Amino acid sequence: MSHAVTMDSVAAQPQWKTAVGWAASILIAVLFLASGIWKISDPFGWSVLLHQLKVPQAVSLPFAVTLGTFETFTGLLFLVPGYRRIAAWLGSALLIIFMIYMAVNYTALHGVDCSCFPFVKRAVNPAFFAEDFGMLVLAVVSGVLAGTSAKLRGAAIMFGAVAICAVVFLGIASARQTGIKAPPTILVDGKPYPLSQGKVFIYFYDPECMHCLDAGERMAHLNWGSTKFVGQPVVRPQFAPAFMERTGLKGATANDFQLLKKTFPYTSTPAGVAIENGREVAALAQFDEPEPAATLKKIGFAQ
């Protein structure tokens, strides 16, 4: 009966209001769903991004899962006419809180990538607030032009289903973290360097090895994206700066050869290890064309 009342109230509106309401609802729903599903499908990756946005590391993972759950839930609500007013309140609250947080931390986060949407790059700048305000307007329009609200039972069931999916995705992502555990930190340029967050590629090389030099020059042309490159000279570390400059590699130099070799043993140089969130994803031993680019792109460490 509540559904029937909702549809009757929608039908009683002028057609242009119905059309505008649906257009606003679908557009804002797509934005919330894209952002939310991305977070719950890659919780560890998003925990790293949130930590870069000044969210404490200790809570970044549960916060990523929780935020992704609410965004996905909100996006689904926008697609159901009877729940659009609830979606408008919830979506508006999320957007306002997000904008306030960014405004408070604007000085520290200015220019930082804060994209919540796959394949779309957004940086913290004045345009960011204009874009989020535009999304807020869409949410309000959807709520204002919505019909009578339906009972909350269906929304509660929907939220439970989304929450279960988020937990399942978290379990799958956790199961993938099964490679060799990296040391929590290593010495890089003489300072502690964490390996527990994000993607790190460690390149073992001999500064006087032509094969290492050739592989380094080819890797210098890769688009590493968010992957951090760390070079580890296996001998003659005093030549490391010259090697990095000659190859064109942009990265840091590790000073923890014995610890790294013990943790990630290899047979000869050049060699490499891809680490994500503190676990080995792949060990690379082939550095002749088309490697290592093919493997690095396959595992998402280069583009």
Short mmCIF file of C-alpha atoms in Angstrom, two decimals:
data_model
loop_
_atom_site.label_atom_id
_atom_site.label_comp_id
_atom_site.label_asym_id
_atom_site.label_seq_id
_atom_site.Cartn_x
_atom_site.Cartn_y
_atom_site.Cartn_z
CA MET A 1 0.00 0.00 0.00
CA SER A 2 2.83 2.38 0.87
CA HIS A 3 4.41 1.67 -2.53
CA ALA A 4 1.10 2.38 -4.25
CA VAL A 5 0.73 5.67 -2.38
CA THR A 6 4.25 6.63 -3.39
CA MET A 7 3.64 5.93 -7.06
CA ASP A 8 0.32 7.84 -6.95
CA SER A 9 2.01 10.86 -5.41
CA VAL A 10 4.71 10.76 -8.09
CA ALA A 11 2.16 10.43 -10.85
CA ALA A 12 0.25 13.46 -9.47
CA GLN A 13 3.28 15.71 -10.03
CA PRO A 14 3.72 17.66 -13.26
CA GLN A 15 5.69 15.63 -15.78
CA TRP A 16 8.60 18.05 -15.77
CA LYS A 17 9.01 17.64 -12.00
CA THR A 18 8.94 13.88 -12.33
CA ALA A 19 11.53 14.02 -15.12
CA VAL A 20 13.81 16.36 -13.17
CA GLY A 21 13.45 14.25 -10.04
CA TRP A 22 14.38 11.05 -11.87
CA ALA A 23 17.30 12.71 -13.67
CA ALA A 24 18.74 14.13 -10.45
CA SER A 25 18.19 10.87 -8.60
CA ILE A 26 19.82 8.68 -11.23
CA LEU A 27 22.83 10.98 -11.59
CA ILE A 28 23.50 11.28 -7.85
CA ALA A 29 22.84 7.54 -7.41
CA VAL A 30 25.51 6.69 -9.99
CA LEU A 31 28.01 8.96 -8.23
CA PHE A 32 27.34 7.47 -4.79
CA LEU A 33 27.33 3.89 -6.10
CA ALA A 34 30.59 4.37 -8.01
CA SER A 35 32.28 5.82 -4.94
CA GLY A 36 30.84 3.30 -2.47
CA ILE A 37 31.36 0.14 -4.51
CA TRP A 38 34.93 1.17 -5.25
CA LYS A 39 35.64 1.49 -1.54
CA ILE A 40 34.10 -1.81 -0.43
CA SER A 41 35.68 -3.71 -3.33
CA ASP A 42 39.18 -2.38 -2.52
CA PRO A 43 39.17 -1.71 1.23
CA PHE A 44 42.93 -1.97 1.72
CA GLY A 45 43.69 0.37 -1.17
CA TRP A 46 41.17 2.88 0.15
CA SER A 47 42.53 2.65 3.66
CA VAL A 48 45.84 3.92 2.23
CA LEU A 49 44.12 6.80 0.42
CA LEU A 50 42.20 7.77 3.54
CA HIS A 51 45.40 7.73 5.57
CA GLN A 52 46.88 10.14 3.01
CA LEU A 53 43.85 12.35 3.70
CA LYS A 54 44.87 12.54 7.37
CA VAL A 55 42.60 9.76 8.66
CA PRO A 56 44.50 7.93 11.46
CA GLN A 57 46.03 4.70 10.16
CA ALA A 58 44.56 2.67 13.04
CA VAL A 59 41.00 3.39 11.87
CA SER A 60 41.53 3.90 8.14
CA LEU A 61 40.50 0.35 7.15
CA PRO A 62 37.25 0.10 9.16
CA PHE A 63 36.45 3.67 8.16
CA ALA A 64 36.90 2.81 4.46
CA VAL A 65 34.54 -0.17 4.78
CA THR A 66 31.97 1.83 6.76
CA LEU A 67 32.05 4.82 4.43
CA GLY A 68 31.79 2.57 1.36
CA THR A 69 28.81 0.77 2.90
CA PHE A 70 26.89 3.99 3.59
CA GLU A 71 27.69 5.46 0.17
CA THR A 72 26.53 2.31 -1.63
CA PHE A 73 23.39 2.15 0.54
CA THR A 74 22.64 5.82 -0.17
CA GLY A 75 23.07 5.32 -3.91
CA LEU A 76 20.61 2.42 -3.90
CA LEU A 77 18.06 4.47 -1.92
CA PHE A 78 18.13 7.21 -4.55
CA LEU A 79 16.97 4.67 -7.14
CA VAL A 80 13.80 3.82 -5.18
CA PRO A 81 11.22 6.68 -5.25
CA GLY A 82 9.85 5.81 -1.81
CA TYR A 83 13.29 6.14 -0.18
CA ARG A 84 14.59 9.25 -1.93
CA ARG A 85 13.91 11.59 0.97
CA ILE A 86 15.89 9.33 3.28
CA ALA A 87 18.63 9.17 0.66
CA ALA A 88 18.62 12.97 0.34
CA TRP A 89 19.08 13.44 4.08
CA LEU A 90 21.79 10.80 4.32
CA GLY A 91 23.60 11.85 1.14
CA SER A 92 23.50 15.53 2.08
CA ALA A 93 24.90 14.75 5.52
CA LEU A 94 27.78 12.75 4.03
CA LEU A 95 28.62 15.48 1.53
CA ILE A 96 28.44 18.30 4.10
CA ILE A 97 30.62 16.42 6.60
CA PHE A 98 33.12 15.64 3.82
CA MET A 99 33.29 19.27 2.70
CA ILE A 100 33.72 20.53 6.27
CA TYR A 101 36.53 18.03 6.87
CA MET A 102 38.32 19.11 3.71
CA ALA A 103 37.87 22.78 4.56
CA VAL A 104 39.33 22.29 8.04
CA ASN A 105 42.32 20.41 6.60
CA TYR A 106 42.58 22.46 3.41
CA THR A 107 46.08 23.81 4.04
CA ALA A 108 47.54 20.34 4.65
CA LEU A 109 45.60 18.64 1.85
CA HIS A 110 45.72 21.29 -0.88
CA GLY A 111 46.62 19.62 -4.17
CA VAL A 112 46.31 16.07 -2.78
CA ASP A 113 44.41 13.54 -4.91
CA CYS A 114 41.04 12.98 -3.25
CA SER A 115 39.16 11.24 -6.05
CA CYS A 116 36.29 9.10 -4.83
CA PHE A 117 35.46 7.90 -8.33
CA PRO A 118 37.33 5.34 -10.47
CA PHE A 119 39.11 6.71 -13.54
CA VAL A 120 38.46 10.32 -12.43
CA LYS A 121 41.21 12.38 -10.83
CA ARG A 122 40.21 15.10 -8.37
CA ALA A 123 42.50 17.25 -6.29
CA VAL A 124 41.73 19.32 -3.20
CA ASN A 125 41.31 22.83 -4.59
CA PRO A 126 38.50 25.41 -4.95
CA ALA A 127 36.92 23.42 -7.82
CA PHE A 128 36.60 20.42 -5.49
CA PHE A 129 34.14 22.29 -3.26
CA ALA A 130 32.14 23.50 -6.27
CA GLU A 131 31.83 19.93 -7.54
CA ASP A 132 30.70 18.60 -4.16
CA PHE A 133 28.23 21.47 -3.81
CA GLY A 134 26.81 20.45 -7.20
CA MET A 135 26.31 16.91 -5.89
CA LEU A 136 24.64 18.36 -2.80
CA VAL A 137 22.20 20.25 -5.03
CA LEU A 138 21.36 17.03 -6.90
CA ALA A 139 20.66 15.26 -3.61
CA VAL A 140 18.40 18.05 -2.38
CA VAL A 141 16.49 18.22 -5.67
CA SER A 142 15.94 14.47 -5.61
CA GLY A 143 14.57 14.66 -2.05
CA VAL A 144 12.35 17.68 -2.66
CA LEU A 145 10.74 16.14 -5.74
CA ALA A 146 10.35 12.70 -4.15
CA GLY A 147 6.95 11.24 -3.39
CA THR A 148 5.65 9.95 -0.07
CA SER A 149 8.24 7.99 1.87
CA ALA A 150 7.85 4.23 2.14
CA LYS A 151 8.25 2.19 5.32
CA LEU A 152 11.76 1.81 6.70
CA ARG A 153 11.73 -1.99 6.78
CA GLY A 154 12.75 -2.30 3.15
CA ALA A 155 15.56 0.22 3.63
CA ALA A 156 16.82 -1.71 6.65
CA ILE A 157 16.90 -4.94 4.63
CA MET A 158 18.75 -3.13 1.86
CA PHE A 159 21.33 -1.79 4.33
CA GLY A 160 21.85 -5.26 5.77
CA ALA A 161 22.47 -6.70 2.30
CA VAL A 162 25.02 -3.98 1.48
CA ALA A 163 26.76 -4.48 4.84
CA ILE A 164 27.03 -8.23 4.22
CA CYS A 165 28.54 -7.59 0.79
CA ALA A 166 31.06 -5.19 2.32
CA VAL A 167 32.12 -7.80 4.88
CA VAL A 168 32.45 -10.45 2.14
CA PHE A 169 34.64 -8.14 0.05
CA LEU A 170 36.77 -7.40 3.11
CA GLY A 171 37.20 -11.13 3.70
CA ILE A 172 38.22 -11.70 0.08
CA ALA A 173 40.70 -8.82 0.20
CA SER A 174 42.13 -10.10 3.49
CA ALA A 175 42.55 -13.60 2.04
CA ARG A 176 44.65 -12.15 -0.75
CA GLN A 177 47.11 -10.74 1.77
CA THR A 178 48.91 -14.10 1.98
CA GLY A 179 52.35 -13.37 0.53
CA ILE A 180 55.59 -13.08 2.49
CA LYS A 181 55.20 -10.48 5.21
CA ALA A 182 57.51 -7.52 4.72
CA PRO A 183 59.35 -5.86 7.58
CA PRO A 184 57.21 -3.08 9.08
CA THR A 185 59.90 -0.54 8.20
CA ILE A 186 63.25 -0.41 6.43
CA LEU A 187 65.93 2.26 6.24
CA VAL A 188 65.51 4.47 3.19
CA ASP A 189 67.86 7.40 2.71
CA GLY A 190 68.86 6.86 6.33
CA LYS A 191 65.33 7.17 7.74
CA PRO A 192 62.63 4.62 8.73
CA TYR A 193 60.37 3.86 5.76
CA PRO A 194 57.05 2.00 6.24
CA LEU A 195 56.14 -0.96 4.01
CA SER A 196 52.77 -1.71 5.60
CA GLN A 197 50.68 0.73 3.57
CA GLY A 198 50.17 0.99 -0.16
CA LYS A 199 52.18 -0.38 -3.07
CA VAL A 200 55.99 -0.45 -2.95
CA PHE A 201 58.33 -1.89 -5.57
CA ILE A 202 61.86 -2.70 -4.37
CA TYR A 203 64.49 -3.03 -7.09
CA PHE A 204 67.67 -4.97 -6.26
CA TYR A 205 70.52 -3.87 -8.52
CA ASP A 206 74.29 -3.72 -8.91
CA PRO A 207 75.22 -0.12 -9.79
CA GLU A 208 77.91 -1.40 -12.22
CA CYS A 209 75.71 -4.04 -13.89
CA MET A 210 74.75 -3.13 -17.48
CA HIS A 211 71.72 -5.45 -17.36
CA CYS A 212 70.54 -3.64 -14.21
CA LEU A 213 71.14 -0.30 -15.92
CA ASP A 214 69.18 -1.28 -19.03
CA ALA A 215 66.25 -2.57 -16.95
CA GLY A 216 66.31 0.59 -14.84
CA GLU A 217 66.20 2.84 -17.91
CA ARG A 218 63.17 0.95 -19.24
CA MET A 219 61.39 1.06 -15.88
CA ALA A 220 61.99 4.81 -15.71
CA HIS A 221 59.52 5.23 -18.59
CA LEU A 222 56.69 3.42 -16.79
CA ASN A 223 53.77 5.24 -15.23
CA TRP A 224 54.00 4.05 -11.65
CA GLY A 225 50.84 5.78 -10.46
CA SER A 226 50.60 5.50 -6.67
CA THR A 227 53.34 2.83 -6.47
CA LYS A 228 56.44 3.91 -4.57
CA PHE A 229 59.76 2.92 -6.13
CA VAL A 230 62.66 1.99 -3.85
CA GLY A 231 66.08 1.01 -5.20
CA GLN A 232 68.32 -1.29 -3.16
CA PRO A 233 71.96 -1.49 -4.28
CA VAL A 234 73.39 -4.93 -3.48
CA VAL A 235 77.03 -3.73 -3.62
CA ARG A 236 78.86 -0.40 -3.70
CA PRO A 237 76.00 1.71 -2.27
CA GLN A 238 78.10 4.85 -2.78
CA PHE A 239 77.32 4.56 -6.50
CA ALA A 240 73.55 4.42 -5.97
CA PRO A 241 72.86 8.16 -6.57
CA ALA A 242 74.74 8.06 -9.89
CA PHE A 243 72.87 4.90 -10.94
CA MET A 244 69.46 6.41 -10.18
CA GLU A 245 70.35 9.61 -12.01
CA ARG A 246 71.71 7.81 -15.07
CA THR A 247 68.66 5.53 -15.40
CA GLY A 248 66.20 8.34 -14.79
CA LEU A 249 64.44 6.38 -12.06
CA LYS A 250 62.44 8.54 -9.66
CA GLY A 251 62.50 6.99 -6.22
CA ALA A 252 64.35 6.54 -2.96
CA THR A 253 67.39 4.43 -2.07
CA ALA A 254 67.17 1.76 0.62
CA ASN A 255 69.98 1.10 3.08
CA ASP A 256 68.75 -2.24 4.43
CA PHE A 257 70.20 -4.82 2.03
CA GLN A 258 70.77 -7.66 4.52
CA LEU A 259 67.25 -7.45 5.97
CA LEU A 260 65.60 -7.20 2.55
CA LYS A 261 67.58 -10.06 1.02
CA LYS A 262 66.84 -12.28 4.01
CA THR A 263 63.13 -11.50 3.74
CA PHE A 264 62.91 -11.63 -0.07
CA PRO A 265 65.73 -13.93 -1.27
CA TYR A 266 66.76 -13.85 -4.93
CA THR A 267 69.39 -15.61 -7.03
CA SER A 268 70.86 -12.80 -9.13
CA THR A 269 70.46 -9.16 -10.07
CA PRO A 270 68.50 -7.45 -11.35
CA ALA A 271 65.62 -8.59 -9.17
CA GLY A 272 62.54 -7.03 -7.68
CA VAL A 273 59.70 -7.55 -5.27
CA ALA A 274 56.23 -5.99 -5.40
CA ILE A 275 54.76 -5.33 -1.95
CA GLU A 276 51.21 -4.25 -1.18
CA ASN A 277 50.00 -3.38 2.31
CA GLY A 278 52.97 -5.14 3.88
CA ARG A 279 52.74 -8.39 1.88
CA GLU A 280 54.63 -9.67 -1.15
CA VAL A 281 52.46 -9.71 -4.25
CA ALA A 282 55.06 -10.92 -6.73
CA ALA A 283 58.79 -11.59 -6.97
CA LEU A 284 60.31 -10.51 -10.28
CA ALA A 285 63.38 -12.24 -11.73
CA GLN A 286 62.91 -11.59 -15.48
CA PHE A 287 64.10 -8.19 -16.72
CA ASP A 288 64.39 -8.73 -20.48
CA GLU A 289 61.72 -7.29 -22.75
CA PRO A 290 58.76 -7.30 -22.25
CA GLU A 291 59.55 -7.75 -18.57
CA PRO A 292 59.25 -6.40 -15.96
CA ALA A 293 56.67 -4.02 -17.47
CA ALA A 294 54.26 -6.82 -18.42
CA THR A 295 54.13 -8.26 -14.91
CA LEU A 296 54.04 -4.86 -13.20
CA LYS A 297 51.06 -3.82 -15.31
CA LYS A 298 49.32 -7.17 -14.78
CA ILE A 299 49.47 -6.87 -10.98
CA GLY A 300 48.52 -3.19 -11.03
CA PHE A 301 51.86 -1.71 -9.94
CA ALA A 302 52.35 0.23 -13.18
CA GLN A 303 50.07 1.57 -15.89
#
